[in-house]
Structures are given as structure tokens and as C-alpha cells.
Short mmCIF file of C-alpha atoms in Angstrom, two decimals:
data_model
loop_
_atom_site.label_atom_id
_atom_site.label_comp_id
_atom_site.label_asym_id
_atom_site.label_seq_id
_atom_site.Cartn_x
_atom_site.Cartn_y
_atom_site.Cartn_z
CA MET F 23 -81.21 46.19 -119.64
CA ILE F 24 -83.42 43.40 -118.33
CA ASP F 25 -82.68 42.23 -114.78
CA ILE F 26 -82.70 38.45 -115.25
CA LYS F 27 -82.70 37.65 -111.52
CA GLN F 28 -85.64 39.99 -110.89
CA THR F 29 -87.52 38.54 -113.84
CA ILE F 30 -87.00 34.98 -112.60
CA TYR F 31 -88.02 36.00 -109.05
CA SER F 32 -91.21 37.68 -110.32
CA PHE F 33 -92.04 34.65 -112.44
CA ASN F 34 -91.53 32.28 -109.52
CA ARG F 35 -93.60 34.54 -107.24
CA ASP F 36 -96.44 34.61 -109.73
CA GLU F 37 -96.35 30.85 -110.02
CA GLU F 38 -96.33 30.45 -106.23
CA GLU F 39 -99.29 32.80 -105.80
CA LYS F 40 -101.29 30.98 -108.49
CA GLN F 41 -100.54 27.68 -106.72
CA PHE F 42 -101.85 28.97 -103.39
CA GLU F 43 -104.91 30.51 -105.06
CA LEU F 44 -105.76 26.97 -106.10
CA VAL F 45 -105.12 25.72 -102.53
CA ALA F 46 -107.55 28.35 -101.24
CA LYS F 47 -110.18 27.36 -103.80
CA LYS F 48 -109.75 23.68 -103.00
CA ASN F 49 -110.36 24.39 -99.29
CA SER F 50 -113.24 26.81 -99.97
CA LEU F 51 -111.33 29.68 -98.38
CA PRO F 52 -110.54 33.20 -99.58
CA TYR F 53 -107.02 33.95 -100.87
CA VAL F 54 -104.88 36.92 -99.86
CA ASP F 55 -101.45 38.19 -100.89
CA LEU F 56 -99.78 39.71 -97.81
CA MET F 57 -96.61 40.86 -99.59
CA GLY F 58 -96.43 44.58 -98.82
CA TYR F 59 -99.78 44.49 -96.96
CA PRO F 60 -99.95 47.32 -94.36
CA ILE F 61 -100.32 45.10 -91.28
CA LEU F 62 -100.60 47.06 -88.03
CA LEU F 63 -98.34 45.75 -85.26
CA ASP F 64 -101.23 45.68 -82.76
CA VAL F 65 -103.09 43.39 -85.17
CA LEU F 66 -100.03 41.22 -85.80
CA LYS F 67 -99.62 40.65 -82.03
CA ILE F 68 -103.07 39.04 -81.80
CA ILE F 69 -101.30 35.79 -82.71
CA PRO F 70 -98.25 35.32 -80.43
CA GLN F 71 -95.03 35.14 -82.47
CA GLU F 72 -94.13 31.64 -81.34
CA THR F 73 -97.59 30.37 -82.29
CA ALA F 74 -97.49 32.23 -85.62
CA GLU F 75 -94.15 30.69 -86.61
CA LYS F 76 -95.03 27.19 -85.43
CA GLU F 77 -98.53 27.01 -86.91
CA LYS F 78 -97.82 29.19 -89.99
CA VAL F 79 -100.62 31.67 -89.32
CA VAL F 80 -100.78 35.47 -88.91
CA ALA F 81 -103.41 38.11 -88.19
CA TYR F 82 -103.42 40.89 -90.79
CA LEU F 83 -106.60 42.97 -90.39
CA ARG F 84 -109.00 43.85 -87.58
CA ALA F 85 -112.32 45.66 -87.60
CA GLY F 86 -113.93 45.69 -84.17
CA ASN F 87 -114.21 42.08 -83.03
CA ASP F 88 -113.72 40.73 -86.57
CA VAL F 89 -110.16 39.60 -87.27
CA LYS F 90 -108.81 38.34 -90.57
CA ILE F 91 -106.04 35.80 -90.40
CA ALA F 92 -104.03 33.99 -93.05
CA THR F 93 -102.23 30.65 -93.21
CA SER F 94 -100.11 28.87 -95.77
CA ASN F 95 -101.19 25.52 -94.33
CA PRO F 96 -105.00 25.36 -94.13
CA THR F 97 -104.93 21.60 -93.50
CA ASN F 98 -103.01 22.04 -90.22
CA GLN F 99 -104.82 19.79 -87.71
CA ASN F 100 -103.85 21.92 -84.68
CA LEU F 101 -104.84 25.25 -86.18
CA GLN F 102 -108.55 25.16 -85.46
CA SER F 103 -108.22 24.39 -81.74
CA ILE F 104 -105.50 27.02 -81.21
CA LEU F 105 -107.47 29.71 -83.03
CA LEU F 106 -110.57 28.84 -81.01
CA LYS F 107 -108.63 29.40 -77.77
CA ILE F 108 -107.38 32.78 -78.98
CA GLU F 109 -110.89 33.76 -80.09
CA LYS F 110 -112.16 33.04 -76.57
CA ALA F 111 -109.24 34.88 -75.04
CA ILE F 112 -109.87 38.14 -76.89
CA ASP F 113 -113.61 37.74 -77.60
CA ALA F 114 -113.07 37.94 -81.36
CA ARG F 115 -114.35 36.31 -84.55
CA PHE F 116 -111.69 34.96 -86.91
CA THR F 117 -112.00 34.70 -90.67
CA LEU F 118 -109.38 32.41 -92.21
CA ALA F 119 -107.74 32.98 -95.59
CA VAL F 120 -104.94 31.27 -97.49
CA CYS F 121 -101.63 32.95 -98.34
CA SER F 122 -98.41 31.72 -99.96
CA ASN F 123 -95.25 30.78 -98.08
CA SER F 124 -93.48 33.91 -99.33
CA SER F 125 -96.44 36.01 -98.30
CA LEU F 126 -96.49 34.44 -94.83
CA ASN F 127 -92.73 34.89 -94.37
CA TYR F 128 -93.09 38.57 -95.15
CA ALA F 129 -95.74 38.94 -92.42
CA LEU F 130 -93.66 36.93 -89.95
CA SER F 131 -90.70 39.24 -90.55
CA LEU F 132 -92.79 42.14 -89.24
CA TYR F 133 -92.62 40.68 -85.71
CA ASN F 134 -89.06 42.04 -85.62
CA GLN F 135 -90.57 45.53 -85.56
CA VAL F 136 -92.60 44.86 -82.40
CA PRO F 137 -91.01 46.86 -79.52
CA GLU F 138 -89.76 44.60 -76.75
CA SER F 139 -91.69 46.55 -74.11
CA THR F 140 -95.00 45.66 -75.76
CA SER F 141 -94.29 41.97 -76.19
CA SER F 142 -96.56 39.30 -74.75
CA GLU F 143 -94.69 39.49 -71.43
CA LYS F 144 -96.51 42.69 -70.59
CA ILE F 145 -99.98 43.24 -72.03
CA GLU F 146 -102.45 45.81 -70.81
CA VAL F 147 -106.02 44.62 -71.00
CA THR F 148 -108.24 46.96 -72.96
CA GLY F 149 -111.77 46.73 -74.23
CA ILE F 150 -114.91 46.98 -72.16
CA SER F 151 -115.25 49.64 -69.50
CA LYS F 152 -114.71 48.24 -66.04
CA GLU F 153 -115.96 51.33 -64.24
CA LYS F 154 -119.55 50.09 -64.51
CA PHE F 155 -118.59 47.05 -62.42
CA ALA F 156 -117.13 49.29 -59.73
CA GLN F 157 -120.52 51.02 -59.46
CA ASP F 158 -122.33 47.69 -59.12
CA ILE F 159 -119.88 45.99 -56.76
CA LYS F 160 -119.20 47.57 -53.37
CA ASN F 161 -118.32 44.48 -51.30
CA LEU F 162 -117.94 40.70 -51.43
CA VAL F 163 -121.66 40.10 -50.93
CA GLU F 164 -122.56 42.17 -54.02
CA LEU F 165 -119.72 40.53 -55.97
CA LYS F 166 -121.05 37.03 -55.29
CA ASP F 167 -124.44 38.08 -56.67
CA LYS F 168 -122.94 39.87 -59.69
CA ILE F 169 -120.50 37.18 -60.75
CA LYS F 170 -123.25 34.63 -61.41
CA ASN F 171 -125.08 36.88 -63.86
CA VAL F 172 -122.40 38.27 -66.20
CA PRO F 173 -121.53 36.96 -69.67
CA THR F 174 -118.37 34.86 -69.82
CA THR F 175 -116.72 37.56 -71.94
CA GLU F 176 -116.95 39.97 -68.98
CA LEU F 177 -116.16 37.46 -66.25
CA LEU F 178 -112.45 38.24 -65.90
CA ASP F 179 -113.17 41.96 -65.64
CA VAL F 180 -115.67 41.33 -62.83
CA LEU F 181 -113.22 39.04 -61.02
CA PHE F 182 -110.48 41.67 -61.05
CA THR F 183 -112.80 44.52 -60.10
CA GLY F 184 -114.17 42.51 -57.19
CA ALA F 185 -110.67 41.56 -56.09
CA ILE F 186 -109.53 45.18 -56.00
CA ILE F 187 -112.63 46.41 -54.16
CA SER F 188 -112.35 43.61 -51.57
CA GLU F 189 -108.57 44.20 -51.27
CA ALA F 190 -107.75 40.62 -52.22
CA SER F 191 -104.08 39.74 -52.71
CA ASP F 192 -104.68 36.63 -54.84
CA ILE F 193 -107.29 35.03 -57.07
CA HIS F 194 -107.46 31.22 -57.23
CA LEU F 195 -109.23 29.39 -60.07
CA GLU F 196 -109.58 25.72 -59.17
CA PRO F 197 -111.35 23.41 -61.65
CA GLN F 198 -113.29 20.55 -60.07
CA GLU F 199 -114.89 17.52 -61.69
CA SER F 200 -118.08 19.35 -62.65
CA ASN F 201 -117.48 23.05 -61.90
CA LEU F 202 -114.98 25.82 -61.24
CA GLN F 203 -114.24 27.02 -57.72
CA VAL F 204 -113.23 30.70 -57.47
CA ARG F 205 -111.55 31.92 -54.29
CA TYR F 206 -109.96 35.18 -53.14
CA ARG F 207 -107.30 35.55 -50.48
CA VAL F 208 -108.52 38.44 -48.33
CA ASP F 209 -106.58 39.47 -45.22
CA GLY F 210 -104.49 36.33 -45.60
CA VAL F 211 -107.43 33.89 -45.63
CA LEU F 212 -108.99 32.20 -48.67
CA GLN F 213 -112.69 32.91 -49.14
CA ASN F 214 -115.09 31.17 -51.51
CA ILE F 215 -116.41 33.64 -54.07
CA ALA F 216 -118.30 31.58 -56.62
CA THR F 217 -118.92 28.16 -58.12
CA LEU F 218 -119.10 28.49 -61.89
CA PRO F 219 -119.70 26.08 -64.80
CA LEU F 220 -116.65 24.53 -66.46
CA GLN F 221 -117.50 26.45 -69.64
CA SER F 222 -116.60 29.64 -67.77
CA TYR F 223 -113.29 28.11 -66.74
CA GLN F 224 -112.38 27.28 -70.33
CA VAL F 225 -112.92 30.90 -71.38
CA LEU F 226 -111.00 32.25 -68.38
CA ASN F 227 -108.16 29.79 -68.92
CA SER F 228 -107.70 30.80 -72.56
CA ARG F 229 -107.89 34.52 -71.89
CA ILE F 230 -105.54 34.51 -68.89
CA LYS F 231 -102.91 32.35 -70.59
CA TYR F 232 -103.11 34.48 -73.73
CA LEU F 233 -102.69 37.73 -71.80
CA ALA F 234 -99.76 36.30 -69.81
CA GLY F 235 -97.98 35.15 -72.95
CA LEU F 236 -98.26 31.46 -71.98
CA LYS F 237 -98.54 28.60 -74.43
CA LEU F 238 -102.23 27.93 -75.01
CA ASP F 239 -101.74 24.34 -76.13
CA LEU F 240 -99.46 23.40 -73.23
CA ARG F 241 -101.47 22.01 -70.32
CA ASN F 242 -99.33 19.28 -68.77
CA VAL F 243 -96.49 21.38 -67.33
CA PRO F 244 -96.52 24.43 -65.00
CA GLN F 245 -96.16 27.87 -66.60
CA ASP F 246 -95.50 31.34 -65.20
CA GLY F 247 -96.24 34.73 -66.75
CA ARG F 248 -97.57 38.20 -66.10
CA PHE F 249 -99.63 41.04 -67.56
CA ASP F 250 -100.97 44.44 -66.61
CA PHE F 251 -104.62 45.05 -65.84
CA LYS F 252 -106.70 48.11 -65.06
CA ALA F 253 -109.70 47.67 -62.79
CA SER F 254 -111.75 50.12 -60.76
CA GLY F 255 -109.39 52.92 -61.79
CA ARG F 256 -106.26 51.10 -60.55
CA ALA F 257 -103.30 49.64 -62.46
CA ILE F 258 -102.46 46.10 -61.37
CA ASP F 259 -99.41 43.96 -62.08
CA VAL F 260 -100.74 40.39 -62.29
CA ARG F 261 -98.37 37.44 -61.74
CA ILE F 262 -99.71 34.14 -63.12
CA SER F 263 -98.86 30.58 -62.12
CA THR F 264 -100.52 27.52 -63.67
CA LEU F 265 -100.31 23.97 -62.31
CA PRO F 266 -101.61 20.78 -63.97
CA ALA F 267 -104.18 19.01 -61.79
CA ALA F 268 -106.74 16.22 -62.00
CA PHE F 269 -109.51 18.29 -63.64
CA GLY F 270 -107.52 20.97 -65.45
CA GLU F 271 -104.95 23.64 -64.78
CA ILE F 272 -105.12 25.39 -61.41
CA ILE F 273 -104.51 29.09 -61.98
CA GLU F 274 -103.16 31.34 -59.23
CA MET F 275 -103.03 35.08 -59.81
CA ARG F 276 -101.03 37.34 -57.46
CA LEU F 277 -102.25 40.94 -57.62
CA LEU F 278 -99.69 43.71 -57.13
CA PRO F 279 -101.33 47.17 -57.34
CA LYS F 280 -98.91 49.68 -58.83
CA ASP F 281 -100.31 52.44 -56.63
CA LYS F 282 -100.06 50.33 -53.48
CA THR F 283 -100.61 52.51 -50.43
CA PHE F 284 -97.38 52.93 -48.52
CA ILE F 285 -97.55 52.01 -44.82
CA THR F 286 -95.25 53.66 -42.30
CA LEU F 287 -93.51 51.84 -39.46
CA ASP F 288 -95.89 53.41 -36.93
CA GLN F 289 -98.93 52.13 -38.86
CA LEU F 290 -97.91 48.47 -39.03
CA GLY F 291 -98.97 47.63 -35.49
CA PHE F 292 -95.61 47.16 -33.76
CA SER F 293 -95.63 48.12 -30.10
CA PRO F 294 -93.78 51.33 -29.13
CA GLU F 295 -91.06 49.17 -27.53
CA TYR F 296 -90.60 47.22 -30.78
CA ILE F 297 -90.52 50.36 -32.92
CA LYS F 298 -87.76 51.75 -30.73
CA MET F 299 -85.72 48.53 -31.12
CA ILE F 300 -86.18 48.54 -34.90
CA ARG F 301 -85.11 52.17 -35.23
CA GLU F 302 -82.05 51.64 -33.05
CA ALA F 303 -80.96 48.66 -35.19
CA ALA F 304 -81.58 50.57 -38.44
CA LYS F 305 -79.62 53.64 -37.32
CA LYS F 306 -76.37 51.69 -37.06
CA PRO F 307 -73.97 52.44 -39.95
CA GLN F 308 -73.40 48.75 -40.63
CA GLY F 309 -74.74 45.33 -39.77
CA ILE F 310 -77.69 43.25 -40.94
CA VAL F 311 -81.39 43.23 -40.02
CA PHE F 312 -83.28 40.01 -40.76
CA ASN F 313 -87.06 39.81 -41.02
CA THR F 314 -88.32 36.25 -40.91
CA GLY F 315 -91.63 34.55 -41.54
CA PRO F 316 -93.60 32.69 -44.22
CA THR F 317 -94.78 34.14 -47.51
CA GLY F 318 -97.52 36.71 -46.96
CA SER F 319 -96.49 37.66 -43.42
CA GLY F 320 -95.68 41.28 -44.33
CA LYS F 321 -91.89 41.01 -44.13
CA THR F 322 -91.17 43.12 -47.21
CA THR F 323 -93.71 45.77 -46.18
CA THR F 324 -91.88 46.16 -42.88
CA LEU F 325 -88.52 46.50 -44.64
CA TYR F 326 -89.98 49.16 -46.97
CA ALA F 327 -91.20 51.09 -43.94
CA ILE F 328 -87.69 50.98 -42.48
CA LEU F 329 -86.19 52.02 -45.82
CA ALA F 330 -88.51 55.01 -46.03
CA GLU F 331 -87.21 56.30 -42.70
CA LEU F 332 -83.60 55.79 -43.81
CA ASN F 333 -84.15 57.49 -47.16
CA LYS F 334 -82.34 60.79 -46.56
CA PRO F 335 -80.29 63.11 -48.79
CA GLY F 336 -76.66 62.05 -48.89
CA VAL F 337 -77.43 58.34 -48.45
CA LYS F 338 -77.44 55.84 -51.33
CA LEU F 339 -80.05 53.08 -50.99
CA ILE F 340 -80.30 50.17 -53.42
CA THR F 341 -82.81 47.32 -53.35
CA LEU F 342 -82.76 43.91 -55.03
CA GLU F 343 -86.27 42.50 -55.25
CA ASP F 344 -88.51 39.85 -56.77
CA PRO F 345 -90.77 41.56 -57.63
CA ILE F 346 -90.58 45.30 -56.89
CA GLU F 347 -93.70 45.82 -54.76
CA TYR F 348 -93.46 49.54 -53.97
CA ARG F 349 -91.83 52.40 -55.84
CA LEU F 350 -89.72 54.51 -53.50
CA LYS F 351 -88.58 57.92 -54.73
CA GLY F 352 -84.86 58.39 -54.22
CA VAL F 353 -84.16 54.65 -53.93
CA ASP F 354 -82.49 52.65 -56.72
CA GLN F 355 -84.58 49.51 -57.16
CA SER F 356 -83.54 46.46 -59.18
CA GLN F 357 -85.58 43.36 -59.99
CA VAL F 358 -83.94 39.94 -60.28
CA GLU F 359 -84.52 37.80 -63.37
CA PRO F 360 -83.37 34.26 -62.54
CA ASP F 361 -84.23 33.00 -66.04
CA LYS F 362 -81.62 35.38 -67.42
CA GLY F 363 -79.01 34.59 -64.78
CA TYR F 364 -79.68 37.72 -62.72
CA THR F 365 -80.20 36.20 -59.28
CA PHE F 366 -80.07 37.59 -55.75
CA ALA F 367 -76.48 36.36 -55.47
CA THR F 368 -75.22 37.88 -58.76
CA GLY F 369 -77.26 41.04 -58.24
CA LEU F 370 -75.90 41.59 -54.74
CA ARG F 371 -72.31 41.34 -55.98
CA SER F 372 -73.11 43.98 -58.62
CA ILE F 373 -74.80 46.25 -56.06
CA LEU F 374 -71.68 46.29 -53.92
CA ARG F 375 -69.81 47.87 -56.86
CA GLN F 376 -72.33 50.73 -56.87
CA ASP F 377 -71.01 52.29 -53.63
CA PRO F 378 -74.25 51.90 -51.60
CA ASP F 379 -74.75 52.87 -47.97
CA ILE F 380 -77.86 50.77 -47.40
CA ILE F 381 -78.92 47.62 -49.24
CA MET F 382 -82.20 45.74 -49.16
CA VAL F 383 -82.10 42.16 -50.44
CA GLY F 384 -85.58 40.77 -51.03
CA GLU F 385 -84.77 37.29 -49.76
CA ILE F 386 -81.88 35.12 -48.63
CA ARG F 387 -82.35 31.87 -50.55
CA ASP F 388 -78.90 30.27 -50.64
CA ASP F 389 -75.51 30.21 -48.98
CA GLU F 390 -73.89 32.45 -51.58
CA THR F 391 -76.41 35.25 -51.08
CA ALA F 392 -76.30 34.84 -47.29
CA THR F 393 -72.51 35.00 -47.12
CA THR F 394 -72.26 37.96 -49.50
CA ALA F 395 -74.95 39.88 -47.55
CA ILE F 396 -73.22 39.29 -44.23
CA GLN F 397 -69.82 40.24 -45.65
CA ALA F 398 -71.41 43.47 -46.89
CA ALA F 399 -72.81 44.06 -43.40
CA MET F 400 -69.30 43.71 -41.97
CA THR F 401 -67.70 46.16 -44.40
CA GLY F 402 -69.57 49.39 -43.81
CA HIS F 403 -73.03 48.63 -45.21
CA LEU F 404 -76.41 48.37 -43.52
CA VAL F 405 -78.23 45.38 -45.01
CA LEU F 406 -81.97 44.65 -44.69
CA THR F 407 -83.24 41.28 -45.81
CA THR F 408 -85.78 38.48 -45.29
CA LEU F 409 -85.46 34.81 -44.45
CA HIS F 410 -88.00 31.99 -44.31
CA THR F 411 -88.00 30.69 -40.71
CA ASN F 412 -90.75 30.13 -38.17
CA ASN F 413 -89.41 32.41 -35.47
CA ALA F 414 -86.53 34.73 -34.58
CA PRO F 415 -84.18 32.26 -32.80
CA THR F 416 -84.50 29.76 -35.68
CA ALA F 417 -82.88 32.26 -38.08
CA ILE F 418 -79.42 31.73 -36.60
CA PRO F 419 -79.17 27.92 -36.97
CA ARG F 420 -80.82 28.26 -40.37
CA LEU F 421 -78.00 30.54 -41.56
CA LEU F 422 -75.38 28.22 -40.07
CA ASP F 423 -77.02 25.26 -41.85
CA MET F 424 -76.79 27.25 -45.10
CA GLY F 425 -73.05 27.28 -44.69
CA VAL F 426 -72.45 30.77 -43.29
CA LYS F 427 -69.25 30.71 -41.21
CA PRO F 428 -69.76 31.40 -37.48
CA TYR F 429 -66.98 34.00 -37.47
CA LEU F 430 -68.90 35.95 -40.15
CA LEU F 431 -72.28 35.67 -38.46
CA GLY F 432 -71.14 36.58 -34.99
CA GLY F 433 -71.16 40.32 -34.46
CA SER F 434 -72.84 41.16 -37.79
CA ILE F 435 -76.52 40.81 -36.77
CA ASN F 436 -78.18 44.01 -35.52
CA LEU F 437 -81.67 42.58 -35.14
CA ILE F 438 -83.86 39.60 -36.05
CA ILE F 439 -87.57 40.27 -36.51
CA ALA F 440 -90.09 37.45 -36.83
CA GLN F 441 -93.64 38.45 -37.71
CA ARG F 442 -97.09 37.34 -38.75
CA LEU F 443 -100.21 39.23 -39.76
CA VAL F 444 -103.44 38.70 -37.81
CA ARG F 445 -106.85 39.91 -38.89
CA LYS F 446 -108.35 42.82 -36.99
CA ILE F 447 -111.87 42.80 -35.62
CA CYS F 448 -114.15 44.71 -38.02
CA VAL F 449 -114.82 48.12 -36.52
CA ASN F 450 -118.09 48.43 -38.45
CA CYS F 451 -119.80 45.43 -36.83
CA HIS F 452 -117.36 44.73 -33.92
CA GLY F 453 -116.84 41.18 -35.09
CA LYS F 454 -120.47 40.18 -35.64
CA GLY F 455 -120.15 40.02 -39.45
CA CYS F 456 -121.44 42.52 -42.01
CA ASP F 457 -121.33 43.29 -45.74
CA ILE F 458 -118.20 45.41 -45.34
CA CYS F 459 -116.19 42.53 -43.86
CA GLY F 460 -117.80 39.87 -46.05
CA LYS F 461 -119.61 38.38 -43.04
CA THR F 462 -116.27 37.30 -41.54
CA GLY F 463 -116.14 39.69 -38.57
CA TYR F 464 -112.63 40.76 -39.58
CA LYS F 465 -111.36 43.64 -41.70
CA GLY F 466 -107.71 44.55 -42.22
CA ARG F 467 -104.61 43.10 -40.58
CA ILE F 468 -102.00 44.03 -38.00
CA VAL F 469 -98.51 42.76 -37.14
CA ILE F 470 -97.68 40.50 -34.24
CA ALA F 471 -93.96 39.93 -33.80
CA GLU F 472 -90.97 38.86 -31.76
CA LEU F 473 -87.65 40.72 -31.85
CA LEU F 474 -84.24 39.32 -31.01
CA VAL F 475 -81.13 41.44 -30.42
CA PRO F 476 -78.12 39.09 -30.14
CA THR F 477 -76.48 39.16 -26.71
CA LYS F 478 -72.96 38.12 -25.73
CA GLU F 479 -74.31 34.68 -24.78
CA ILE F 480 -75.97 34.27 -28.18
CA GLU F 481 -72.73 35.32 -29.91
CA GLU F 482 -70.93 32.55 -28.01
CA LEU F 483 -73.60 30.04 -29.03
CA ILE F 484 -73.06 31.04 -32.68
CA GLN F 485 -69.33 30.31 -32.45
CA ARG F 486 -69.95 26.76 -31.26
CA LYS F 487 -72.96 26.15 -33.52
CA ALA F 488 -75.35 25.48 -30.66
CA THR F 489 -78.74 23.79 -30.97
CA LEU F 490 -81.99 25.59 -31.70
CA ARG F 491 -83.15 24.87 -28.16
CA GLU F 492 -80.10 26.65 -26.74
CA PHE F 493 -80.67 29.69 -28.97
CA THR F 494 -84.35 29.79 -27.95
CA GLU F 495 -83.56 29.59 -24.24
CA ALA F 496 -80.91 32.30 -24.58
CA ALA F 497 -83.37 34.55 -26.42
CA LYS F 498 -85.97 34.14 -23.66
CA LYS F 499 -83.33 34.78 -21.04
CA ALA F 500 -82.44 38.01 -22.89
CA GLY F 501 -86.09 39.13 -22.51
CA MET F 502 -87.52 38.28 -25.94
CA LYS F 503 -91.32 38.30 -25.95
CA SER F 504 -92.82 35.63 -28.21
CA MET F 505 -95.24 36.30 -31.08
CA LEU F 506 -97.95 34.52 -29.11
CA GLU F 507 -97.44 36.87 -26.18
CA ASP F 508 -97.45 39.91 -28.46
CA GLY F 509 -100.64 38.63 -30.07
CA MET F 510 -102.36 38.12 -26.73
CA ASP F 511 -101.49 41.69 -25.79
CA LYS F 512 -103.45 42.78 -28.88
CA VAL F 513 -106.34 40.54 -27.86
CA LYS F 514 -106.47 42.33 -24.50
CA GLN F 515 -106.54 45.65 -26.38
CA GLY F 516 -109.59 44.49 -28.37
CA ILE F 517 -107.75 44.62 -31.71
CA THR F 518 -108.00 40.94 -32.64
CA THR F 519 -109.25 37.65 -31.21
CA GLU F 520 -107.57 34.79 -29.40
CA GLU F 521 -108.73 32.39 -32.13
CA GLU F 522 -107.03 34.51 -34.77
CA VAL F 523 -103.74 34.72 -32.86
CA LEU F 524 -103.71 30.97 -32.27
CA ARG F 525 -104.52 30.31 -35.93
CA VAL F 526 -101.52 32.31 -37.07
CA THR F 527 -98.98 31.35 -34.44
CA GLN F 528 -99.75 27.62 -34.59
CA GLU F 529 -99.33 27.39 -38.39
#
């Protein structure tokens, strides 16, 4: 018996395909029928799903750098510019063909088969071998020579390799009116690496945004993303932030090596007296330890070092972080996702239902998180966390300003640490400047800090919400040594310089 519906469908399909064959001929393009075409998922992902659906275009075949793509709308005015950006991003050559709407919809449906873990949120860069760059680049001086003489298609690989070798924490791409300024943050200080033509910036911009899963055609609003990268034999988690500016998008890339070397408490540079105070505070079965300072001052590294010492059999440790910077065996680590409603506040409430002994909260950002953390510290938990304040005494009025009740805060604080990182004098040249230290005279960093253990007087000041000046005077009276004093002690020991200590403590 004849299936009427199938017959009508086949007839309509044939008519549709004939119609789009004519469209292809009219536009002097090849025609392709994608219905049932064996499209590999890795090829399909060349065009991000959102772009594919919006612009009605898909990638269906790849051979080396040659990629065949198909569209049902060859007269799309935006298509050419978007495809050009993707070509630059992946160093490919596109060949455009025409397909029918039914054919395109079939290909678009295949995106549902792409595993979530391999979506555009997390892409590992593959392609050219980066090991050859590691052989050519041994320090910043060699990098500056190399970066001016590589093809634009290899520029990003050289930038990442140089960043890893020079131990940079960030890469800044800053377009100017007539060129691109490239800077690395090394040992906490930005250093000029290269001035490149704007053509190089356009290639880098397209490739970075593509890898991070950002919208290529969106340039007037900030965007955030991430991807994985392998350079010089190391796996790097790259966090991307773009910002519209006068001459193009400023791109900031935070580099988080997945094999980041773990630093112990004894290696951070705290004085023996400070280490003793930290260990005494961390040995208490409950209470809260705050580490304060600006971004990049090593707060989280210090908390990890404390966690490592507390990580014993029979103790449950849970962390809540953004992002997870180190992997600690035996510690349950959770990463917040604010976009999905999983914040420090909601995460901390969930952690408390997991029967933890010790909790690390990456950062106190609001009154809800602060109050919940302190309540946890009062009910049999040891809590480690960070706070953005300039010094140790300032942490207390800051928490009170957040809305934390004095009766909760008083008696719950074990210790407040405030710290900065100062650059160490290069041991290779003793500060004169050499290739190893990039002619700066400094190599590596060390902690300078001030530690405050609340006294009875400070507890009384908390209850009456005293002024910052009163807290500071009480801290000095209790014997707190300032960061400046700790830094000058390290100057006397020949570890750093007075200029470096003043630079950091006066910021």
C-alpha cells in the first residue's frame, strides 16, 4: 500500500532541493544536500551553535585547513564578515555551498549530540607544536625578539609560551590608535612585551574570542569566557575578559596553570613568629580566620597552605572557590557559578549540610555570606576566608558595615591576616638586571604581612562599633607589627628593597 504522507513529503523535499539548486546556481556557488550527511561533531563545532542558528550556516567537512560550509541564505549580509573572523581564529580556508532549509535544519539538529563538556565553554587549543617555541624562548629578552618575527597565525602560541616561561600571571592586549600594546604581569608588575601592528590584534581578537566561546560580532559590551591551552608542556586554564575601549576591545587573560606548584606555609616568607600565630589560630576547632588584601596579594595561596596542614585523615574539608586554583587531594572543592545562581552565599549554606569540619570560602563579598560564615564559625566549624581591605584592623569595621551583628562578630575571630607580595632581589644578578629577571633586578615574590589576634579591648570595641582609628590604636597596643615594618625587616635581610616595600604598602 502506498504511504501517501511519505509520498507527499518526498515530493515536497525534491521540489525544495531543486529550488535551492537554482539558488546555488544563481549565486555561482556549489550545492549540497546535507540530509543524512555524515558530519563529524568536531567539524560541526567549527561554527558555534548560536552563530549557526542565527546566520543559518554550518560546517560539514574538513580536510586539513580547508573547511566546507553550507548556508540556506547565501545573500546574508553578515555572513561574510562572521566567516572571515572564524577563518582568522582557526587559520582555515572556507568554501561556501548552498543547502536547503530542510537540509540545514538536519545539520543544526546534530548540535544536540555535542557533549556538554566539549562545548565552546571549554576548548583545548590544538594544531601547531608549541614545543619549538619553548626551545627558542628562554626568557623575556628572547621573547621580545621572537614575537616580532612570527607569522600572525602563530602569534597566540608564542604569547602563551612566553607567558609560561616568564611565569606571567596575566596577558594584556591593549589596542592603541595605530598599534597593539602587549603586556605581561610578572611578579605583580606589568611589563611591556611588544608593540605590534593592528593587523595582529585583529587576528588575536578573533581567535581568542572564538576559543572562549564569545560572540565574534559583539564588540560594544564586555564579555567573559574561558578555554584550555597547552604551552611549553603545561596545561593552562585561561580566563578571558573583554572591555570596549576607544580603539577596540581590551583583552585581559588570566592564566591559571593546572599543575600550579603548591607552596607550603614555611615557603611563603612569613616570619617564624607569624607562622606560629597562624598555626595556633588554625588548630582551634572553631572560629574564623580572615586573610585580607587586594586582588593578587596571595591571600588564597596562603589559605591553601593552611588547608594543606589541616588536611588529615578523619577531618572533612570543603572549599567554595571562584575559581579553583589548586587541586588538593582529600579536600572536596566546589566552584561557584553566579550566572546559574550558585553563589558564595548559596554554596556556603549547602556546604553546612555536608557535615564539614573545616570550610574555606574563597571570598566574603556580601552581608549574607559574611553572616553565614561567622555563624558557621560559632557552631563548631573552622572557617578560612578572604576579604578585600587594606589592612588587618580595617577588616572589623568593614564587616560591621556589611551588616554583621556585633554579638556574632565578637568572639568568633581567631586571626586576621593582611598581606602583600613584594618582589625579591634577583639572586642571579643581585639586583643589577639580567636576562633571567628581564632586566628588572627582581625575580620571584615574598609575603609581607601584619597579623591581628583580637584582644579583650578589641572585643569591647566591636560591641560598640568603634571607629577604625580606635581599632588601629588597639591593634598597635596589642603588639601588632605593621606590613611596612615587616617589609623593612626583609629589606634589612637583603631579600627585597625599600623602594619595593614602599611601592606595595603605599598602594
